[in-house]
PDB file of C-alpha atoms in Angstrom:
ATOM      1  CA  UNK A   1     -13.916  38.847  -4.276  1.00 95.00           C
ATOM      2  CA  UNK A   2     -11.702  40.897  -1.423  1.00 96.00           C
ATOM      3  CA  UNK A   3     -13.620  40.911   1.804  1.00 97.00           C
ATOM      4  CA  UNK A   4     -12.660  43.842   4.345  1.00 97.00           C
ATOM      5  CA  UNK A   5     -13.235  42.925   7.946  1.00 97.00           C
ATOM      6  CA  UNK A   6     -13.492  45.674  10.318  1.00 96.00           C
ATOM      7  CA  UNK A   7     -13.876  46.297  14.115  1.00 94.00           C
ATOM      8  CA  UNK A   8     -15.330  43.709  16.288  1.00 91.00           C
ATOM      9  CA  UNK A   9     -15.884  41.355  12.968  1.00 93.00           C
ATOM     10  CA  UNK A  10     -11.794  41.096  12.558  1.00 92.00           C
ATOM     11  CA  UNK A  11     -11.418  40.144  16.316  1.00 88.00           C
ATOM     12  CA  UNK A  12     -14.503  37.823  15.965  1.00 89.00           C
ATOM     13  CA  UNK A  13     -13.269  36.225  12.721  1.00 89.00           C
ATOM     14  CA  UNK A  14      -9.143  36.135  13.661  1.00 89.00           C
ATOM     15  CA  UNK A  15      -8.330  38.516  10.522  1.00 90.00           C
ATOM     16  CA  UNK A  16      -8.737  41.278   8.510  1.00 93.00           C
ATOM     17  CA  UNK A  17      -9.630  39.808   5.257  1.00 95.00           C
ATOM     18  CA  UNK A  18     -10.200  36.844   3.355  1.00 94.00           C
ATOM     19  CA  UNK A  19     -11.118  35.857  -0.212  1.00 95.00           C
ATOM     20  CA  UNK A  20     -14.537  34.802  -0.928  1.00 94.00           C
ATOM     21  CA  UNK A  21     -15.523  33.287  -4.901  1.00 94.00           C
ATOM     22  CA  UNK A  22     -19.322  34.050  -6.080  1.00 94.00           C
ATOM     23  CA  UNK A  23     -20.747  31.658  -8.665  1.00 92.00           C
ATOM     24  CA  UNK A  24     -21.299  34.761 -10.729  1.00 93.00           C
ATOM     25  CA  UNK A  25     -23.414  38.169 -10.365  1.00 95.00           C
ATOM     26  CA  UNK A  26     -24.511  38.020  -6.634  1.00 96.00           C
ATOM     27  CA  UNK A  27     -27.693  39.314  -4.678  1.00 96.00           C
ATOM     28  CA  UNK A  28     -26.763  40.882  -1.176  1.00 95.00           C
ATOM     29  CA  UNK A  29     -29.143  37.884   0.313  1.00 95.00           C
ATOM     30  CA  UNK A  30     -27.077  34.951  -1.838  1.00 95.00           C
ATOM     31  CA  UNK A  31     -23.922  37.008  -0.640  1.00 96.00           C
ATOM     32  CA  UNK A  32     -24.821  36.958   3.045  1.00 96.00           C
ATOM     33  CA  UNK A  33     -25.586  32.857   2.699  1.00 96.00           C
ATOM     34  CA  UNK A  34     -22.197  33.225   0.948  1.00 96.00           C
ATOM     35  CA  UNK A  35     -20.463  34.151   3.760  1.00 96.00           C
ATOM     36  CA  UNK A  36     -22.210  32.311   6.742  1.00 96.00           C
ATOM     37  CA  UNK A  37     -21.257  29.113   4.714  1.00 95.00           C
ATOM     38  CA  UNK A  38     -17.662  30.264   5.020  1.00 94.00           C
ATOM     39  CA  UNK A  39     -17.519  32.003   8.356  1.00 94.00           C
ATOM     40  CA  UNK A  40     -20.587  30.691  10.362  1.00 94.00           C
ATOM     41  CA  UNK A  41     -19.886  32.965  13.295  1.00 92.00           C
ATOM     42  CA  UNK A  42     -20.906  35.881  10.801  1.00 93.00           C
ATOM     43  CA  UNK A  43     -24.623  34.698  11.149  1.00 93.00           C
ATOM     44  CA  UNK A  44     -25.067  36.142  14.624  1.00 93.00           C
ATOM     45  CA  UNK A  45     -23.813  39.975  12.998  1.00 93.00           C
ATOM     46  CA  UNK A  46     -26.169  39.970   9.946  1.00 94.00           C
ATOM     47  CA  UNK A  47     -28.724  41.800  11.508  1.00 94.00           C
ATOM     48  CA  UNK A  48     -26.187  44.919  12.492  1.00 95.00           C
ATOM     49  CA  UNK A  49     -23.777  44.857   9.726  1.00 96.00           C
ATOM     50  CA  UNK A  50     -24.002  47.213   6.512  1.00 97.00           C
ATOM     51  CA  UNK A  51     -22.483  45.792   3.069  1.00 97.00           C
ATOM     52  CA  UNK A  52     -20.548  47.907   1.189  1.00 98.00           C
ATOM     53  CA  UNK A  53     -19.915  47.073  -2.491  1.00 97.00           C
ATOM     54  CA  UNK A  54     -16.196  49.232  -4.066  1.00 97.00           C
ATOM     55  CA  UNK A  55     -16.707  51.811  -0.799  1.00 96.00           C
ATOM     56  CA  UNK A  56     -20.416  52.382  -1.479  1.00 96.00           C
ATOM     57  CA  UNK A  57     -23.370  51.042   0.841  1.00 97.00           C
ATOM     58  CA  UNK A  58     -24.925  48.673  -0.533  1.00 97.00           C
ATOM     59  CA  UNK A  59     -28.607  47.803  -0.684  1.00 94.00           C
ATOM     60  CA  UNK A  60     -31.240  44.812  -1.081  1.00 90.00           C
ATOM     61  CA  UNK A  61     -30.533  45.269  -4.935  1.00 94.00           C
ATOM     62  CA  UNK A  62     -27.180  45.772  -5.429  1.00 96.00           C
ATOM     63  CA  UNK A  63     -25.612  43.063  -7.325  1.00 96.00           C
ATOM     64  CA  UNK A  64     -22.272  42.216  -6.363  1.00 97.00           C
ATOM     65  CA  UNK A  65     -19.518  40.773  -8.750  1.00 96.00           C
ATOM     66  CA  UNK A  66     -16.392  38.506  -8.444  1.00 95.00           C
ATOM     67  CA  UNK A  67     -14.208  41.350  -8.844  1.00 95.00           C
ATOM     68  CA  UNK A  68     -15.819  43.734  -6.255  1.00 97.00           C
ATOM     69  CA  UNK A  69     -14.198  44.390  -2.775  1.00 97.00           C
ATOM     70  CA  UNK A  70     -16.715  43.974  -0.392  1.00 98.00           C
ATOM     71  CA  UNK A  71     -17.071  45.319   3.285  1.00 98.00           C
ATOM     72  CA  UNK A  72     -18.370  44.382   5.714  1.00 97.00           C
ATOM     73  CA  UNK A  73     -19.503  47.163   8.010  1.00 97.00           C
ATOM     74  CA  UNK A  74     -20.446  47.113  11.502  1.00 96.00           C
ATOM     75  CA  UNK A  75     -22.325  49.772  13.358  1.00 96.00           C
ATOM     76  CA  UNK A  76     -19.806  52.871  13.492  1.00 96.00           C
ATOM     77  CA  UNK A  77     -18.071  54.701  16.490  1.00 94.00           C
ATOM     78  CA  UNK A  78     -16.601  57.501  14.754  1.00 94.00           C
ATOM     79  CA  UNK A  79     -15.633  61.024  16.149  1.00 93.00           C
TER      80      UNK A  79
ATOM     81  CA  UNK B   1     -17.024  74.726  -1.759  1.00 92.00           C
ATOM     82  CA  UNK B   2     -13.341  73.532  -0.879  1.00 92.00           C
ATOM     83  CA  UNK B   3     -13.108  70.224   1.424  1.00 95.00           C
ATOM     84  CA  UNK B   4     -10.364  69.283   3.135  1.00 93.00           C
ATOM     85  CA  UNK B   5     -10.759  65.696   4.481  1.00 95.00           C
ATOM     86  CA  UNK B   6      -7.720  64.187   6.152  1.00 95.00           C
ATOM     87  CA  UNK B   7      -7.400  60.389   8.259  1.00 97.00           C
ATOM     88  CA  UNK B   8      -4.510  60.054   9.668  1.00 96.00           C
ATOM     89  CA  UNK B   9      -2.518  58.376  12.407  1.00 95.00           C
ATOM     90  CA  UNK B  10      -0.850  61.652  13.500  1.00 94.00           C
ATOM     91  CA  UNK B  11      -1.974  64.007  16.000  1.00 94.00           C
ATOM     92  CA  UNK B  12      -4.550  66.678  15.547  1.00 93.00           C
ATOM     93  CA  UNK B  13      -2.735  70.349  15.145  1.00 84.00           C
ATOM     94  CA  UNK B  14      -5.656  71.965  16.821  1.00 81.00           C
ATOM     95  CA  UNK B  15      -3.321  75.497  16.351  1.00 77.00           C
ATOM     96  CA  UNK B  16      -3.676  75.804  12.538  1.00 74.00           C
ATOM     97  CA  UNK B  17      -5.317  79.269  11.592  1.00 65.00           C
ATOM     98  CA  UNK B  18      -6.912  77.532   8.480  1.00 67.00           C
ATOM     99  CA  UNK B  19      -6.107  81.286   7.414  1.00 66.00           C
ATOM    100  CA  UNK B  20      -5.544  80.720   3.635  1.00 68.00           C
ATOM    101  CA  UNK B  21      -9.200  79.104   3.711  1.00 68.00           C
ATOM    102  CA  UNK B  22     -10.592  82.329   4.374  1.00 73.00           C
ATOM    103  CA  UNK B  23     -12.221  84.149   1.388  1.00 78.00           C
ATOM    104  CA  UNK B  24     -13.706  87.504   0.960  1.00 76.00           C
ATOM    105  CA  UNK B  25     -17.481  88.030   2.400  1.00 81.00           C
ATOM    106  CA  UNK B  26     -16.860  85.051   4.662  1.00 87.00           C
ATOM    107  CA  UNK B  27     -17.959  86.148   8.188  1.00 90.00           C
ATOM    108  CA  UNK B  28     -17.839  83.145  10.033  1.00 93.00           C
ATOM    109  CA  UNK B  29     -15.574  80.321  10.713  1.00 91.00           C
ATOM    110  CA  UNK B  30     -16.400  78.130  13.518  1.00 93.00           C
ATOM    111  CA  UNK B  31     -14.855  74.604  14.679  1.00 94.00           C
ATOM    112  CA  UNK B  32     -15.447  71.707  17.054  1.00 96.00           C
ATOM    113  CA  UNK B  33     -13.341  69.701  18.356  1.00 96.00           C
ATOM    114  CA  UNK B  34     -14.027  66.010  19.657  1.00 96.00           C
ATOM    115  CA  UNK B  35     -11.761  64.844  22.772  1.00 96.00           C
ATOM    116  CA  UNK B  36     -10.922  61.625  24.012  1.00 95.00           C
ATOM    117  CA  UNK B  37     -12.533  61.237  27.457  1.00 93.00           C
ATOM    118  CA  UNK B  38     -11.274  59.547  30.658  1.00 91.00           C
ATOM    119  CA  UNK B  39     -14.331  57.283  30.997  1.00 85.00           C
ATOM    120  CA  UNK B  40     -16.047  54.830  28.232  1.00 81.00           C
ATOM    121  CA  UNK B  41     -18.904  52.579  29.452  1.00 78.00           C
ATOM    122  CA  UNK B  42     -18.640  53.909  33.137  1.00 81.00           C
ATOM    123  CA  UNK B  43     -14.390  52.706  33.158  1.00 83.00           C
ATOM    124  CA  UNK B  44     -11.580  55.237  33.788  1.00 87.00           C
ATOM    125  CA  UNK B  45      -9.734  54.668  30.520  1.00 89.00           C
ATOM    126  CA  UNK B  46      -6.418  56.513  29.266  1.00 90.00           C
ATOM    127  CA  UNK B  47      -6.908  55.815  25.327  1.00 92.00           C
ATOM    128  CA  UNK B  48      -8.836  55.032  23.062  1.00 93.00           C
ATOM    129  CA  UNK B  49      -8.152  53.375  19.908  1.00 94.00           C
ATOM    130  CA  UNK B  50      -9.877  54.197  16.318  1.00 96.00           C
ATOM    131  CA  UNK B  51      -9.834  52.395  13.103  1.00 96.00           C
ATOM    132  CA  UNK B  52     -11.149  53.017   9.806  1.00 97.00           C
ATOM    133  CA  UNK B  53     -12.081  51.985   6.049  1.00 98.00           C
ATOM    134  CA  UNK B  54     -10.135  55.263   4.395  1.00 97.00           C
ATOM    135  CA  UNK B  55     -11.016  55.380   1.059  1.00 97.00           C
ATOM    136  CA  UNK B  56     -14.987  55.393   1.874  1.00 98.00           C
ATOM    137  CA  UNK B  57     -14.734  56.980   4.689  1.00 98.00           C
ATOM    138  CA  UNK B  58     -13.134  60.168   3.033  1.00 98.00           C
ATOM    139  CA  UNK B  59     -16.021  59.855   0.485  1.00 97.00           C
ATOM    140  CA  UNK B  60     -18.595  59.631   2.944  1.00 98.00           C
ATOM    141  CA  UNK B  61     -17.200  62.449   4.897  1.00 98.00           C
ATOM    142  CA  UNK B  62     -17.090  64.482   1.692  1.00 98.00           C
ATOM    143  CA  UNK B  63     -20.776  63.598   0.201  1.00 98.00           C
ATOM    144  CA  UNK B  64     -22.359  64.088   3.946  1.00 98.00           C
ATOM    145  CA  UNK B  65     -20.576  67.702   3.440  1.00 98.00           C
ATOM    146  CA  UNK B  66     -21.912  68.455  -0.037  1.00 98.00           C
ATOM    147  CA  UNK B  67     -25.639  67.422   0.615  1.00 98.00           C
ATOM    148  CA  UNK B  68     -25.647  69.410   4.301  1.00 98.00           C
ATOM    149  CA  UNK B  69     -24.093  72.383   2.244  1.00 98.00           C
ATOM    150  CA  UNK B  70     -27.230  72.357   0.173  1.00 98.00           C
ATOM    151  CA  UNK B  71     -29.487  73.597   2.844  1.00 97.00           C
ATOM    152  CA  UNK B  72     -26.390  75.416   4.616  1.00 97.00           C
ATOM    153  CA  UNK B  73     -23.394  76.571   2.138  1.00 97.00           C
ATOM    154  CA  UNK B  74     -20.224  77.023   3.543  1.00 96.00           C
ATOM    155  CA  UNK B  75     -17.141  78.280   1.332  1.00 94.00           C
ATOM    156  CA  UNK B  76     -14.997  75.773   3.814  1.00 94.00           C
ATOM    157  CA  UNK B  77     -15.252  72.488   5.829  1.00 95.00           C
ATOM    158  CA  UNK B  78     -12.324  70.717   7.138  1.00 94.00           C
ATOM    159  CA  UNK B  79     -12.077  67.436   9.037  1.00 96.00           C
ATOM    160  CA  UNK B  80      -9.367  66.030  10.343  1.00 95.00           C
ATOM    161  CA  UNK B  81      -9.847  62.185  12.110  1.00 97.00           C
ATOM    162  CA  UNK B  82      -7.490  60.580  13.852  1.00 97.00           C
ATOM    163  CA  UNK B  83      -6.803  56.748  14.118  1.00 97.00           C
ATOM    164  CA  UNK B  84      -4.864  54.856  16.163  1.00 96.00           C
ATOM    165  CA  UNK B  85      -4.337  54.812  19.740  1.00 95.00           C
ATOM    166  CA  UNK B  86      -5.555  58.228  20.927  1.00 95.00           C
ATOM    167  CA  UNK B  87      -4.531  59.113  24.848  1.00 94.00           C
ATOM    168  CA  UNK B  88      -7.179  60.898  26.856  1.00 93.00           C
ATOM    169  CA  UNK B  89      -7.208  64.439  26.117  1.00 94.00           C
ATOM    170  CA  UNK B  90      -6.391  64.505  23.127  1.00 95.00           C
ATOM    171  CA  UNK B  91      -8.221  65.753  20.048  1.00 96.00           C
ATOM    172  CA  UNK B  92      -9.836  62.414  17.896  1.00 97.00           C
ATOM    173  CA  UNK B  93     -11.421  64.540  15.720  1.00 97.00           C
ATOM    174  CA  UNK B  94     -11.204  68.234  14.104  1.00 95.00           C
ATOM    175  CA  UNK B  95     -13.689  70.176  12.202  1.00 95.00           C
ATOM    176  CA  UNK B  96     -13.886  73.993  10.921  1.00 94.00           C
ATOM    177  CA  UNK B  97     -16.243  75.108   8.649  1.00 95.00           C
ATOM    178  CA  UNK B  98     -16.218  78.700   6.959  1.00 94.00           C
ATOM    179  CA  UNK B  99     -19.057  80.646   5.761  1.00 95.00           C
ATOM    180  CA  UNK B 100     -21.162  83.834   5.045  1.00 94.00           C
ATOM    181  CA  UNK B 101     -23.037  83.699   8.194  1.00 94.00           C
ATOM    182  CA  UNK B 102     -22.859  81.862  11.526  1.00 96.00           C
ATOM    183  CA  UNK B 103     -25.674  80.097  11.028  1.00 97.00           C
ATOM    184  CA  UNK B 104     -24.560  78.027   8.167  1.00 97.00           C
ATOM    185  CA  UNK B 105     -21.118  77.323   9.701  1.00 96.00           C
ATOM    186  CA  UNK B 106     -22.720  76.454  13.017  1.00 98.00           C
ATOM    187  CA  UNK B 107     -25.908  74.058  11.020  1.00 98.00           C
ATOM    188  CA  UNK B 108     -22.595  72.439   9.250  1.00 98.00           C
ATOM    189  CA  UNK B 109     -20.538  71.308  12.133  1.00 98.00           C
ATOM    190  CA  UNK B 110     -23.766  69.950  14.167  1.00 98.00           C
ATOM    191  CA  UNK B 111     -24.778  68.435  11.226  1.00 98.00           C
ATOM    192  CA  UNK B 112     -22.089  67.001  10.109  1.00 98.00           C
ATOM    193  CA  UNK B 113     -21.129  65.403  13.469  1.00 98.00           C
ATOM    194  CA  UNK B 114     -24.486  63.149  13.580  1.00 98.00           C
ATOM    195  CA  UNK B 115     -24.179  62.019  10.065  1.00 98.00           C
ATOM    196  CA  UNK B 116     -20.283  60.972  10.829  1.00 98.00           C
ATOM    197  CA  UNK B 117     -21.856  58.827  13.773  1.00 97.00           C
ATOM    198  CA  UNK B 118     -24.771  57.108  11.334  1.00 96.00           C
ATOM    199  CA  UNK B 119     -22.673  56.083   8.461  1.00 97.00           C
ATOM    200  CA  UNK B 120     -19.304  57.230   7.901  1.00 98.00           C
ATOM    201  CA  UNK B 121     -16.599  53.940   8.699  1.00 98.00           C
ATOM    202  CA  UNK B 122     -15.268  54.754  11.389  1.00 98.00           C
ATOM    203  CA  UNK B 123     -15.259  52.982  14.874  1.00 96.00           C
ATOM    204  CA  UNK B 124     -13.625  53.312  18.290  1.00 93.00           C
ATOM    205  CA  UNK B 125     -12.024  49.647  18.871  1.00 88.00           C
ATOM    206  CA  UNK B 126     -10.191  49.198  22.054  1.00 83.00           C
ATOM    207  CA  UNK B 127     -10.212  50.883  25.378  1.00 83.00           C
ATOM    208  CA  UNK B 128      -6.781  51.281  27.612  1.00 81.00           C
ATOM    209  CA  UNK B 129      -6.905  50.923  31.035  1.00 77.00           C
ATOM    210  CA  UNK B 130      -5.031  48.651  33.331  1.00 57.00           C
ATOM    211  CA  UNK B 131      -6.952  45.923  31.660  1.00 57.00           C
ATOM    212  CA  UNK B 132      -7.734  46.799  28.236  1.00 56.00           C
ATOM    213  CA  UNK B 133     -11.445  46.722  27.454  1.00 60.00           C
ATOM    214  CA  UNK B 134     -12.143  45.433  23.943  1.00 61.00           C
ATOM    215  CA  UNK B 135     -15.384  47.326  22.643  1.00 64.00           C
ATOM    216  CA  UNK B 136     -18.421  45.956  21.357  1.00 54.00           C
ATOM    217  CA  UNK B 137     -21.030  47.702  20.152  1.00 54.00           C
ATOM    218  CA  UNK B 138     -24.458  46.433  21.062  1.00 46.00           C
ATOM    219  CA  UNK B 139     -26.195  43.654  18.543  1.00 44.00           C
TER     220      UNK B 139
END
């Protein structure tokens, strides 16, 4: 899976993207404990940051999958 | 409905007419236009910088334009958002919106505005000064 940093997250984590491999099909919770096991200083942004699945927000039942790109979206500034 | 969505590093050309938008029975086209100002979080800045996610941002843009056109049909929105670093002054972000009546042109562009701020992925990340200011958004 392609993970998209953006904003303060790509400062915070030192780049722009990484790789991330799910076991298989993924809940958004087992993704988030995904990716605090990889990058602990994402644990602190949870609360504030939106998951989107292929460019779509996600929600607490989307299921994610090895081939998705996944985003990580902090609160937006836009405009 | 047309929709013309464009992202782009370039500058804003606030001058275009939009004039081969216009259709017969349209009696309104109105625009806003969002400018970089000299001060962000109480500093005197002289540019800001944007980034974005561009392939779901344009579909965001364009889904928060179909479902406000439900309630307020317009024949034409445009929006134009820069990214990259934008001096003060300077336009960040362009909309026009076309329609039978004021009222649904006017309903679009307000509209539209405070759905781009809720969810479409876009985000202001660096302030120039003399020292640049990195921006956080609050936790």
């Amino acid at each position: 899976m392609r993970v998209l940093l953006f904003a303060h997250l790509k400062d915070r984590i030192g780049h722009e993207e990484f790789e991330l491999t799910l076991p298989g099909p993924t809940s958004a919770d087992e993704l988030w404990r995904l990716l605090i096991a990889t990058h602990p200083e994402l644990g602190s942004f949870r609360p504030s940051v939106r998951l989107a699945r292929n460019g779509e927000y996600a929600d607490r039942h989307t299921c994610f999958l090895n081939t998705d790109e996944l985003a990580l979206i902090p609160p937006v500034s836009g405009g | 409905m047309r929709i013309e969505i464009l992202i782009s590093s370039r500058s804003i050309d606030l001058q275009r007419p939009f004039l081969e938008y216009l259709d017969v029975g349209m009696g309104a086209l109105a625009s806003f236009t969002g400018i970089v100002r000299p001060e962000e979080d109480t500093r005197t800045i002289t540019a800001l910088e944007y980034e974005a996610y561009q392939p779901m941002a344009e579909n965001i843009i364009r889904r928060i334009i179909e479902e406000i056109a439900t309630q307020h049909p317009c024949q034409f929105v445009g929006v134009t958002h820069r990214i990259g670093t934008i001096p003060v002054g300077q336009a960040a972000i362009h909309i026009v919106a076309s329609a039978t009546h004021r009222a649904e042109a006017f309903h679009m562009l307000s509209q539209f505005m405070d759905r781009l701020k809720q969810d479409v992925p876009i985000w202001k990340t660096r302030a120039h000064d003399q020292d640049p200011l990195v921006l956080h958004p609050p936790q």
